[in-house]
Tab-separated table of C-alpha atoms and ligand atoms in Angstrom:
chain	number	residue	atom	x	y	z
A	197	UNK	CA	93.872	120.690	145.825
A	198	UNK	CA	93.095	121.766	142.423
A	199	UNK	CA	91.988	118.779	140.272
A	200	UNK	CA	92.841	119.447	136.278
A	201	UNK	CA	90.637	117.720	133.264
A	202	UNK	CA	94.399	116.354	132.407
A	203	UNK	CA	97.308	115.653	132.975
A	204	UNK	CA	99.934	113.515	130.983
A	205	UNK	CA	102.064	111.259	132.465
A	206	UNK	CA	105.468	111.519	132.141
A	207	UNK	CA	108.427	110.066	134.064
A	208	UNK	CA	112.096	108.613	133.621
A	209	UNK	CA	111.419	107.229	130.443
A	210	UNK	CA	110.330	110.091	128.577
A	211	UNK	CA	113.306	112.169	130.353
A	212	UNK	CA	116.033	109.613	128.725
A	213	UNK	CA	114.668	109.311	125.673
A	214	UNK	CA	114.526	113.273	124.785
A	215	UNK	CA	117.917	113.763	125.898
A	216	UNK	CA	119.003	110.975	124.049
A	217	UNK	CA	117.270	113.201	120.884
A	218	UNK	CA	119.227	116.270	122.197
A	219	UNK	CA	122.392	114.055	122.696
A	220	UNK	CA	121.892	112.968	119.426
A	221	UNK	CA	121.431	116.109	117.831
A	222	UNK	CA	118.548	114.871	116.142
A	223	UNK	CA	115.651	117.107	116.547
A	224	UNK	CA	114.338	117.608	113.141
A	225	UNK	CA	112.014	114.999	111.150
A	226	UNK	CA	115.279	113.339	109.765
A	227	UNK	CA	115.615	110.496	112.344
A	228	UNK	CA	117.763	107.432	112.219
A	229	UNK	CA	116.418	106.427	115.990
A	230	UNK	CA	113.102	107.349	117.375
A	231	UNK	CA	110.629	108.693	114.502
A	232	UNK	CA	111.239	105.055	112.587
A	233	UNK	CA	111.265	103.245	116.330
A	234	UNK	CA	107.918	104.965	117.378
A	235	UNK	CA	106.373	104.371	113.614
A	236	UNK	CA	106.819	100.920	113.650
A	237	UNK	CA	106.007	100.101	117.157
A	238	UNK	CA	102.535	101.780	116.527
A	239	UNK	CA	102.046	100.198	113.427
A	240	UNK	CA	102.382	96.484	115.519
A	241	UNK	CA	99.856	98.381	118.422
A	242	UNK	CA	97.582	98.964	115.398
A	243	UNK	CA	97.745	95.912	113.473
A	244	UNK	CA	98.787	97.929	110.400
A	245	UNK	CA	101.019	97.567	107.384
A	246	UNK	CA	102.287	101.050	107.634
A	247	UNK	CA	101.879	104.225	110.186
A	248	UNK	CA	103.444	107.692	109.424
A	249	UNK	CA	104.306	110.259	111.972
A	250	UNK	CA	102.606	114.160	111.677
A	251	UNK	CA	103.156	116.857	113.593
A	252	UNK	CA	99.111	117.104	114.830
A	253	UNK	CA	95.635	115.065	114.478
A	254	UNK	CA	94.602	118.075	113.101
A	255	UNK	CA	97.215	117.744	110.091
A	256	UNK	CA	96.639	113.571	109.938
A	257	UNK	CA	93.169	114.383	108.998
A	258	UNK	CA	93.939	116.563	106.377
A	259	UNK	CA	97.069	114.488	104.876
A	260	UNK	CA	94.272	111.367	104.615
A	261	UNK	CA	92.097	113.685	103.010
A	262	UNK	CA	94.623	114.900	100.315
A	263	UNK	CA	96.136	111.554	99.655
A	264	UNK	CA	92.877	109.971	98.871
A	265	UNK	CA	92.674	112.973	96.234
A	266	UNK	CA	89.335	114.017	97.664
A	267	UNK	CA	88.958	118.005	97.022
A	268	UNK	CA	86.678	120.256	95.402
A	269	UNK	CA	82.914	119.439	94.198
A	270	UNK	CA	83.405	116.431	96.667
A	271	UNK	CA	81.432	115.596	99.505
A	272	UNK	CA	82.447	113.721	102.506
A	273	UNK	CA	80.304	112.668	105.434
A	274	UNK	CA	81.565	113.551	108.863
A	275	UNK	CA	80.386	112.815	112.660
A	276	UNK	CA	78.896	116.162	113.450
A	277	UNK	CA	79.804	116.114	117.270
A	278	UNK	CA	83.682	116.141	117.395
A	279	UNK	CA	86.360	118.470	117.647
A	280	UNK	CA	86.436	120.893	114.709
A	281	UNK	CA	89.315	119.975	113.373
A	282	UNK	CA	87.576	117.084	111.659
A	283	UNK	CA	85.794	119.161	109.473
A	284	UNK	CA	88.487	121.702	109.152
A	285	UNK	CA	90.555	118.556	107.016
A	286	UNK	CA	87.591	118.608	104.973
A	287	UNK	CA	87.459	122.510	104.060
A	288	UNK	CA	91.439	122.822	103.435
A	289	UNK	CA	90.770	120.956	100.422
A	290	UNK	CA	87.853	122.485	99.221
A	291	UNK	CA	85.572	119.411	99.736
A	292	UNK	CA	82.049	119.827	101.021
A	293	UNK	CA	81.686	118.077	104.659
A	294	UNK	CA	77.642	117.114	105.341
A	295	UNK	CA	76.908	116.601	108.869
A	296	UNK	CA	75.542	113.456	110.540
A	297	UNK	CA	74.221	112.949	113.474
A	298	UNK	CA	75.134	111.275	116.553
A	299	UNK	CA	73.651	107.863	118.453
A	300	UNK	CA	72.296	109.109	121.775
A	301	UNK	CA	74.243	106.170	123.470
A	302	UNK	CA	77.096	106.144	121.889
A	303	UNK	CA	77.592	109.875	120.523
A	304	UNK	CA	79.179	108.360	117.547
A	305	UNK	CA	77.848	108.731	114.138
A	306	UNK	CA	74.672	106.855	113.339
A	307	UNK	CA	75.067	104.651	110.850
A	308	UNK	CA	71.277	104.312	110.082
A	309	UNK	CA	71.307	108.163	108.638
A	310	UNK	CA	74.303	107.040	106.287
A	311	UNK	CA	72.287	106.025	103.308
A	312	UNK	CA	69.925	108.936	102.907
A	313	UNK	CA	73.023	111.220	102.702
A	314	UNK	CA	75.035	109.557	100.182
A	315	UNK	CA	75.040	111.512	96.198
A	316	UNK	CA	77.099	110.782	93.436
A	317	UNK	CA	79.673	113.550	94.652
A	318	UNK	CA	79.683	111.573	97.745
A	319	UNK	CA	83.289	110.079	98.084
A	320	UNK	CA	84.334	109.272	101.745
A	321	UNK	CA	82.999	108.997	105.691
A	322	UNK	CA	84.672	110.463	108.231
A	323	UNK	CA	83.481	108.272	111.631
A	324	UNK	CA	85.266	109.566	114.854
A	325	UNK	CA	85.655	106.875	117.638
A	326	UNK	CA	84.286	109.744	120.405
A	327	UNK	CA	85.697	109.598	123.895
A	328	UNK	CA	87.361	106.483	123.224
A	329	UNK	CA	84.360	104.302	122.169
A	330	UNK	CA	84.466	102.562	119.072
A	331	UNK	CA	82.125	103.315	116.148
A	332	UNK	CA	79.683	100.645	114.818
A	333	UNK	CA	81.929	99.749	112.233
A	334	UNK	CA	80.241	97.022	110.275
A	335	UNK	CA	77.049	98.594	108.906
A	336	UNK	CA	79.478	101.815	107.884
A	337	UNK	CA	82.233	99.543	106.433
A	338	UNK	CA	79.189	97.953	104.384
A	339	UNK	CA	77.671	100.848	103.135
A	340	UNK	CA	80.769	102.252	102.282
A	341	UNK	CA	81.908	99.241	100.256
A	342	UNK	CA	78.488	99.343	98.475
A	343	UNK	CA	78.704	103.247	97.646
A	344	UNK	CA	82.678	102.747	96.583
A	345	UNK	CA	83.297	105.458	99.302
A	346	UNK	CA	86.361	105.787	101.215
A	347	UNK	CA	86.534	104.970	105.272
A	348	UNK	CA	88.835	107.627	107.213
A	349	UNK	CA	88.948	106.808	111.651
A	350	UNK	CA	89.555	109.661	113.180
A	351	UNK	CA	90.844	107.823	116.329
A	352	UNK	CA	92.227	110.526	118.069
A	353	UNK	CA	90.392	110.024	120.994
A	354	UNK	CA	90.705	105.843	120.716
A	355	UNK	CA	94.118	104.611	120.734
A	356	UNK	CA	93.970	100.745	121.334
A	357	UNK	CA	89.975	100.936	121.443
A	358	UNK	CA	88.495	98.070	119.811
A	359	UNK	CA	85.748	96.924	117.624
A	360	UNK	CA	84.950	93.108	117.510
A	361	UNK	CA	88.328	92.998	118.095
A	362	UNK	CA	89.661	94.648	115.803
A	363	UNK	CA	91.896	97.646	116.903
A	364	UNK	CA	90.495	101.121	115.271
A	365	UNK	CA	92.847	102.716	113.118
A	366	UNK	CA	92.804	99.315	111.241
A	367	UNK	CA	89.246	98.889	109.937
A	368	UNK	CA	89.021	101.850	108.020
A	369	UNK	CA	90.945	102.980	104.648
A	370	UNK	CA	92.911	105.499	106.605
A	371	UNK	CA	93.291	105.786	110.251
A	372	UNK	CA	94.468	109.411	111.857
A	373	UNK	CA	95.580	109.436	115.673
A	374	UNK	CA	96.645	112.850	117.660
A	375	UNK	CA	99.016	112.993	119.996
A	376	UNK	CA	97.937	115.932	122.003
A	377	UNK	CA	98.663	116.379	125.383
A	378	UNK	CA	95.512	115.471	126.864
A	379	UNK	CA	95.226	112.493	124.626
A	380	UNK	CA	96.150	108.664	125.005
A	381	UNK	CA	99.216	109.158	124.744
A	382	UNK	CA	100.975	112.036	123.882
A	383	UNK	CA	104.157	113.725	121.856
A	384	UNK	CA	103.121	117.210	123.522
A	385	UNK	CA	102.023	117.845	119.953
A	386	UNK	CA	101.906	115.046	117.367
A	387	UNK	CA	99.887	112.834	115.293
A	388	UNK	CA	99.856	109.559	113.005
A	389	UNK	CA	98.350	108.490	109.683
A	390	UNK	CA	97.564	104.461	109.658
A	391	UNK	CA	96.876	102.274	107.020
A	392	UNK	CA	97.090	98.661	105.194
A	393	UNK	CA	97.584	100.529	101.821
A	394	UNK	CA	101.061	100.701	100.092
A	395	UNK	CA	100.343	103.275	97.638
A	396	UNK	CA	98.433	105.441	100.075
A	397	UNK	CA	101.390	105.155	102.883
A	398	UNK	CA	103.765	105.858	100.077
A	399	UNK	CA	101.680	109.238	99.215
A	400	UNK	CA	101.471	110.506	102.151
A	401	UNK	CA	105.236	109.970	103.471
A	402	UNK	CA	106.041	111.921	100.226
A	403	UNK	CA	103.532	114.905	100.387
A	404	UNK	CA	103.516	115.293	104.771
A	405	UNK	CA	107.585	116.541	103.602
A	406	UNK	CA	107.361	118.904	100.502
A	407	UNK	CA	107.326	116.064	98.151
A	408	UNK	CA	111.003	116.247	97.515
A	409	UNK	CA	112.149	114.608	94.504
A	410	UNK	CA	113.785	111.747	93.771
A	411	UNK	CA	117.065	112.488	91.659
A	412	UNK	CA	116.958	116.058	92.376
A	413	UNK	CA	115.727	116.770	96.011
A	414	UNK	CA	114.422	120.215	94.764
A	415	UNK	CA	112.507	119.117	91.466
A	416	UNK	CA	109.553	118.745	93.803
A	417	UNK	CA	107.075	115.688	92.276
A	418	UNK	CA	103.568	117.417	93.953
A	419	UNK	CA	102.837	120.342	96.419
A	420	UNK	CA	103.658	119.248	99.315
A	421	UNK	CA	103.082	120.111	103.244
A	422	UNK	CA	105.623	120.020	105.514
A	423	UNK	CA	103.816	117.899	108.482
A	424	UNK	CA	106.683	116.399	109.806
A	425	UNK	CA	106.806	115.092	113.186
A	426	UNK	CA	109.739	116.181	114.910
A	427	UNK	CA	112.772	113.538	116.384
A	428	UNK	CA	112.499	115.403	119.754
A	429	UNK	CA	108.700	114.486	120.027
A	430	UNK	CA	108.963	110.787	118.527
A	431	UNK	CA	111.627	110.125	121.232
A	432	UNK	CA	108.448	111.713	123.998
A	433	UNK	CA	106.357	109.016	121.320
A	434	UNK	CA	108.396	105.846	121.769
A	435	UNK	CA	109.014	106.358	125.972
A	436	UNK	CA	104.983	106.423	126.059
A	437	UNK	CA	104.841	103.595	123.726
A	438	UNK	CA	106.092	101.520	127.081
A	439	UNK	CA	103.009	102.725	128.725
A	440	UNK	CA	100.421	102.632	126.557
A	441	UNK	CA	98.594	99.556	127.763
A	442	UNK	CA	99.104	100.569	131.171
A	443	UNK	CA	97.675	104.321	130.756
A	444	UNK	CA	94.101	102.254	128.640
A	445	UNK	CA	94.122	99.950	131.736
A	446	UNK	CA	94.250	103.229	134.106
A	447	UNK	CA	91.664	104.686	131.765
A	448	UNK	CA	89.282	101.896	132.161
A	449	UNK	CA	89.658	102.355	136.002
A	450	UNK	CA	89.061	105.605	136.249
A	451	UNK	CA	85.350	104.897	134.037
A	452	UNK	CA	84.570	102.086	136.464
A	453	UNK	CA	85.370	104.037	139.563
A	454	UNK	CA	82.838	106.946	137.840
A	455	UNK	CA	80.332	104.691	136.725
A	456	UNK	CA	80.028	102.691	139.937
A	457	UNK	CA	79.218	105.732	141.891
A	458	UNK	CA	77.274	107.633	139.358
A	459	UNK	CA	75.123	104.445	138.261
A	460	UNK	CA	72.069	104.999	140.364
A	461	UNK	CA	72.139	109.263	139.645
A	462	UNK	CA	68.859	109.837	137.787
A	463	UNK	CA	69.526	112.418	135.211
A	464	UNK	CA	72.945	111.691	134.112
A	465	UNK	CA	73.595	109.894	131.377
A	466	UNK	CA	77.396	108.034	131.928
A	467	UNK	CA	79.423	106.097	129.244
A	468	UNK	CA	78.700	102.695	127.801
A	469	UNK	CA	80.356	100.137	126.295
A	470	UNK	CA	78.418	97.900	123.983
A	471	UNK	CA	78.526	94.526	123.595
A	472	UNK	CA	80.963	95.061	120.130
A	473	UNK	CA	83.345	97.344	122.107
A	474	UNK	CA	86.375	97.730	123.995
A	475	UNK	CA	86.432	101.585	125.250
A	476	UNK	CA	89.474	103.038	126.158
A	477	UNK	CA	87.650	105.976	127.924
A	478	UNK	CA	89.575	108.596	126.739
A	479	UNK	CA	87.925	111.619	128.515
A	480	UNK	CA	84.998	110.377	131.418
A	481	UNK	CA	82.038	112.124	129.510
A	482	UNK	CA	78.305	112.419	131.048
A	483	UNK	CA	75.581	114.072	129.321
A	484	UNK	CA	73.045	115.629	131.450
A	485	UNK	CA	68.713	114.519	131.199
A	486	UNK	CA	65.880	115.405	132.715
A	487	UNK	CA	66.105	117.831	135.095
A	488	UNK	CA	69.727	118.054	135.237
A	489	UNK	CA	69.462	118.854	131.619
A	490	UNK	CA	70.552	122.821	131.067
A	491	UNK	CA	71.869	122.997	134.410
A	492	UNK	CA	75.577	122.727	132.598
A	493	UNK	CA	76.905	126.027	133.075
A	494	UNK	CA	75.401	126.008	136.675
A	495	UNK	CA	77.424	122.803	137.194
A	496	UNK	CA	80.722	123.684	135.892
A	497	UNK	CA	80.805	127.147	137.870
A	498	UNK	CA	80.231	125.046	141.274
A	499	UNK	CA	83.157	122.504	140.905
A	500	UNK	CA	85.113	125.338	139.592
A	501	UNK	CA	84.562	126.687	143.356
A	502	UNK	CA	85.358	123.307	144.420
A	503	UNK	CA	88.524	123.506	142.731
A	504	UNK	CA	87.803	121.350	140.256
A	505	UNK	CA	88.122	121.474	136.641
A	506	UNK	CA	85.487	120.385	133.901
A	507	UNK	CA	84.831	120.979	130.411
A	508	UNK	CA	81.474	121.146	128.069
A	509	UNK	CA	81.424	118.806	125.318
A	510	UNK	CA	81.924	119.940	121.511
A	511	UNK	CA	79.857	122.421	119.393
A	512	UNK	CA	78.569	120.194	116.587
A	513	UNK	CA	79.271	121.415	113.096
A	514	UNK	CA	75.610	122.451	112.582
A	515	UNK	CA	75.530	124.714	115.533
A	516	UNK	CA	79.026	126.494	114.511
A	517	UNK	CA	78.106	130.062	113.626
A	518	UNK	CA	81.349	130.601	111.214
A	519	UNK	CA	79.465	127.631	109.635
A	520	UNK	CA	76.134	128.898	109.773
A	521	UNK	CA	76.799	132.416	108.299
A	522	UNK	CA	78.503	130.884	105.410
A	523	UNK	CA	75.135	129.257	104.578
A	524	UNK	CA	77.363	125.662	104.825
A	525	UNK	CA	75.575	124.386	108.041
A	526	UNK	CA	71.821	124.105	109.260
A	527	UNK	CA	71.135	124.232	112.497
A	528	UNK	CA	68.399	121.861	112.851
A	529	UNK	CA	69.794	119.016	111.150
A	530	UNK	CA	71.608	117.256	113.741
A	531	UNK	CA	69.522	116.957	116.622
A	532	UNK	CA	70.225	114.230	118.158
A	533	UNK	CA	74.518	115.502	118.685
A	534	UNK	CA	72.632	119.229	119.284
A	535	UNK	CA	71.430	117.735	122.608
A	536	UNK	CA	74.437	115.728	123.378
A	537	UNK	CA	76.606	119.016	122.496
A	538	UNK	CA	74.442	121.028	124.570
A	539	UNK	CA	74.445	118.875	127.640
A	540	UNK	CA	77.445	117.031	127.656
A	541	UNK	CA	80.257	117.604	129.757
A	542	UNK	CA	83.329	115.776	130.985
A	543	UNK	CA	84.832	115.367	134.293
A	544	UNK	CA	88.760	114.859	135.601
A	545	UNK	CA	90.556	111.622	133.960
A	546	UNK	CA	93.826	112.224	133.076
A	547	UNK	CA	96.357	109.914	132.650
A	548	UNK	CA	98.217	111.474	135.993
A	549	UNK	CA	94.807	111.831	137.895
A	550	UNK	CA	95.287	110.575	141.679
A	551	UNK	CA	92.992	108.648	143.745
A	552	UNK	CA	92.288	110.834	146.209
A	553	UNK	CA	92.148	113.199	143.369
A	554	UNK	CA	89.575	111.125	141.627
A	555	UNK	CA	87.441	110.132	144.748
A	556	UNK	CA	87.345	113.908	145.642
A	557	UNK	CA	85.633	115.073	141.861
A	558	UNK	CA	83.371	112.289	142.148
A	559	UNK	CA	81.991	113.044	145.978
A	560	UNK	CA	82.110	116.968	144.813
A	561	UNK	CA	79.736	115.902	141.034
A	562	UNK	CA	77.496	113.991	143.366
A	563	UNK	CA	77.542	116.997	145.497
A	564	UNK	CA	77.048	119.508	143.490
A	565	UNK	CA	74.708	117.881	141.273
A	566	UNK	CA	72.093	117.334	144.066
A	567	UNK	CA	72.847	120.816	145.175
A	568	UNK	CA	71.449	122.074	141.591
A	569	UNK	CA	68.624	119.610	141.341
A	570	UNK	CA	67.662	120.748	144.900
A	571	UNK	CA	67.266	124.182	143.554
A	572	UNK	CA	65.580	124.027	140.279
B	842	PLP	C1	92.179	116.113	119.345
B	842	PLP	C2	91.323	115.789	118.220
B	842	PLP	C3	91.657	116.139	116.910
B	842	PLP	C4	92.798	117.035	116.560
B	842	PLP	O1	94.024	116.612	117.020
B	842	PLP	P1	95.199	117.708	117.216
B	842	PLP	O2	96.388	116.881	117.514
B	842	PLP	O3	94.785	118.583	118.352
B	842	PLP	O4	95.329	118.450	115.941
B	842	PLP	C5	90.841	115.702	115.885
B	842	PLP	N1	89.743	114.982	116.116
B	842	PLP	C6	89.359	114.653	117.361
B	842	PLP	C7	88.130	113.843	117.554
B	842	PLP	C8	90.121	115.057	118.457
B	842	PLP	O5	89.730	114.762	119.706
């Protein structure tokens, strides 16, 4: 048995719908069937007005970023912890991202270190909704509203996670969603812009497809990108849209089954939900304390010998050396997400993950962690 970090789910549903696409000989962004089907049925999931289909997180980030005009001589605060492609949105535009650290509970941006941070260049927040649990959203919506500063979610990690009820993607100016394979749900490769704003959904439709024009297709109105999802992976979209609530309910199981048996572990720190949030558990994250903590490497070898696949958690932004040799990233500031970085790790919790599968990686963690502590 060889236990994965993911895998997606797929079945009949998915299988119909692409070769319905093929059938259809629509396999291109122009789509009279699944890319409007899939848009709108994530837009009701959402609560939103509008959602537009992109062909990666990475590209939603960067399509929210260039709609909302942000660009050079701006700056725009951004969750250090998170996948790199956060920040990378930031850079293609020739904005200036500032790092802020992470809640030690959480991992999500702290919301207390907002303030301090903010200068009159200052112009938007980034928050990313990490592993699934929501950020605070209230203190950041407030301080953003009293700054005039745009809210993107990066809620790549978070489909259907909630805040106070409210479903992420939603709260925010601009939500962004990837469709990855390892995520939520998945297009193989894929991703989504959200938001209640006309003008802003209008943009981006028209500049995520070369910003054709209007009487003449090639009089192009802007410079456009061409981040168009295509019909083939809308059609993988819509067939997952039948599971989604079914894969968060899964997700949540596979947390509780984690947390149960990990709860009385000293030294490992396992995911919470607080009292404002509904976590969809996107990847089963621990972070390693006490004397567990640097023992990562160590840890990840021996499951590897079990057979079983795990994965460290992100590099923040201050700690990336590209970053650091351009002079754009010190790595002090964050230390709070440098610990988390350093001694986080996740464990098996895909969408496909079996329960023997499951009960296996969690007897071998237990195993293997007592087997390190033993010989410290
Ligand atoms: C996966 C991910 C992205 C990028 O999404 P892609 O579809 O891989 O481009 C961005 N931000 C976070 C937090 C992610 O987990």
């Amino acid at each position: 048995m060889f236990v994965p970090v993911s895998r997606p789910l797929m079945g009949e549903i998915e299988e119909k719908y692409v070769g319905d696409a093929v059938r259809q000989k629509e396999i291109s962004g122009l789509s009279r069937q699944f890319i409007p089907q899939f848009e709108s049925e994530f837009a009701k999931f959402c609560t939103v007005k509008h959602a537009a289909t992109v062909n990666s997180g990475t590209t939603a980030i960067h399509l929210a970023i260039a709609t909302l005009g942000i660009g050079k001589g701006d700056e725009v605060l951004v969750a250090s912890l998170t996948n790199m492609a956060t920040f990378f949105a930031v850079l293609y535009e020739g904005a200036t991202p500032i790092p802020i650290d992470s809640e030690p509970d959480t991992l999500n941006i702290n919301p207390a270190l907002l303030e301090a941070k903010i200068t009159p260049r200052t112009k938007a927040i980034i928050v990313v909704h990490l592993y699934g649990h929501p950020c605070d959203m209230d203190p950041i919506m407030h301080i953003a509203r009293a700054h005039n500063l745009y809210v993107i979610e990066d809620a790549a990690e978070a489909h259907g996670a909630r805040y106070n009820g409210q479903v992420v993607g939603s709260i925010g100016d601009i939500g962004c969603f990837s469709f990855y394979s390892n995520k939520i749900i998945t297009t193989g490769e894929g991703g989504m812009l959200t938001t209640n704003n006309d003008e802003w959904a209008a943009r981006a439709r028209l500049i995520k497809n070369l910003a054709f024009g209007n009487e003449n297709k090639f009089m192009h109105q802007a410079i456009g990108f061409k981040y168009q999802m295509t019909n083939l992976q809308a059609a993988l979209g819509a067939a997952q849209m039948t599971r989604v609530q079914d894969i968060i309910g899964r997700k949540r199981e596979i947390a509780a089954y984690y947390n149960n048996l990990f709860a009385a572990e000293l030294d490992i720190q396992t995911p919470i939900e607080k009292p404002y949030a509904f976590n969809v558990y996107w990847m089963y994250n621990v972070v390693l304390n006490g004397a567990l903590s640097g023992k990562r490497k160590r840890i990840i070898d021996e499951l590897k010998k079990r057979d079983i696949e795990s994965r460290e958690d992100f590099v923040p932004f201050n700690q990336q050396e590209i970053f650091i040799a351009q002079g754009i990233a010190d790595p002090a500031s964050c230390p709070v997400a440098n610990r988390l970085g350093a001694d986080g790790m996740y464990l098996p919790s895909g969408n496909d993950i079996s329960p023997e599968e499951l009960a296996y990686t969690a007897e071998q963690f237990l195993a293997v962690v007592r087997l390190v502590k033993s010989t410290v």
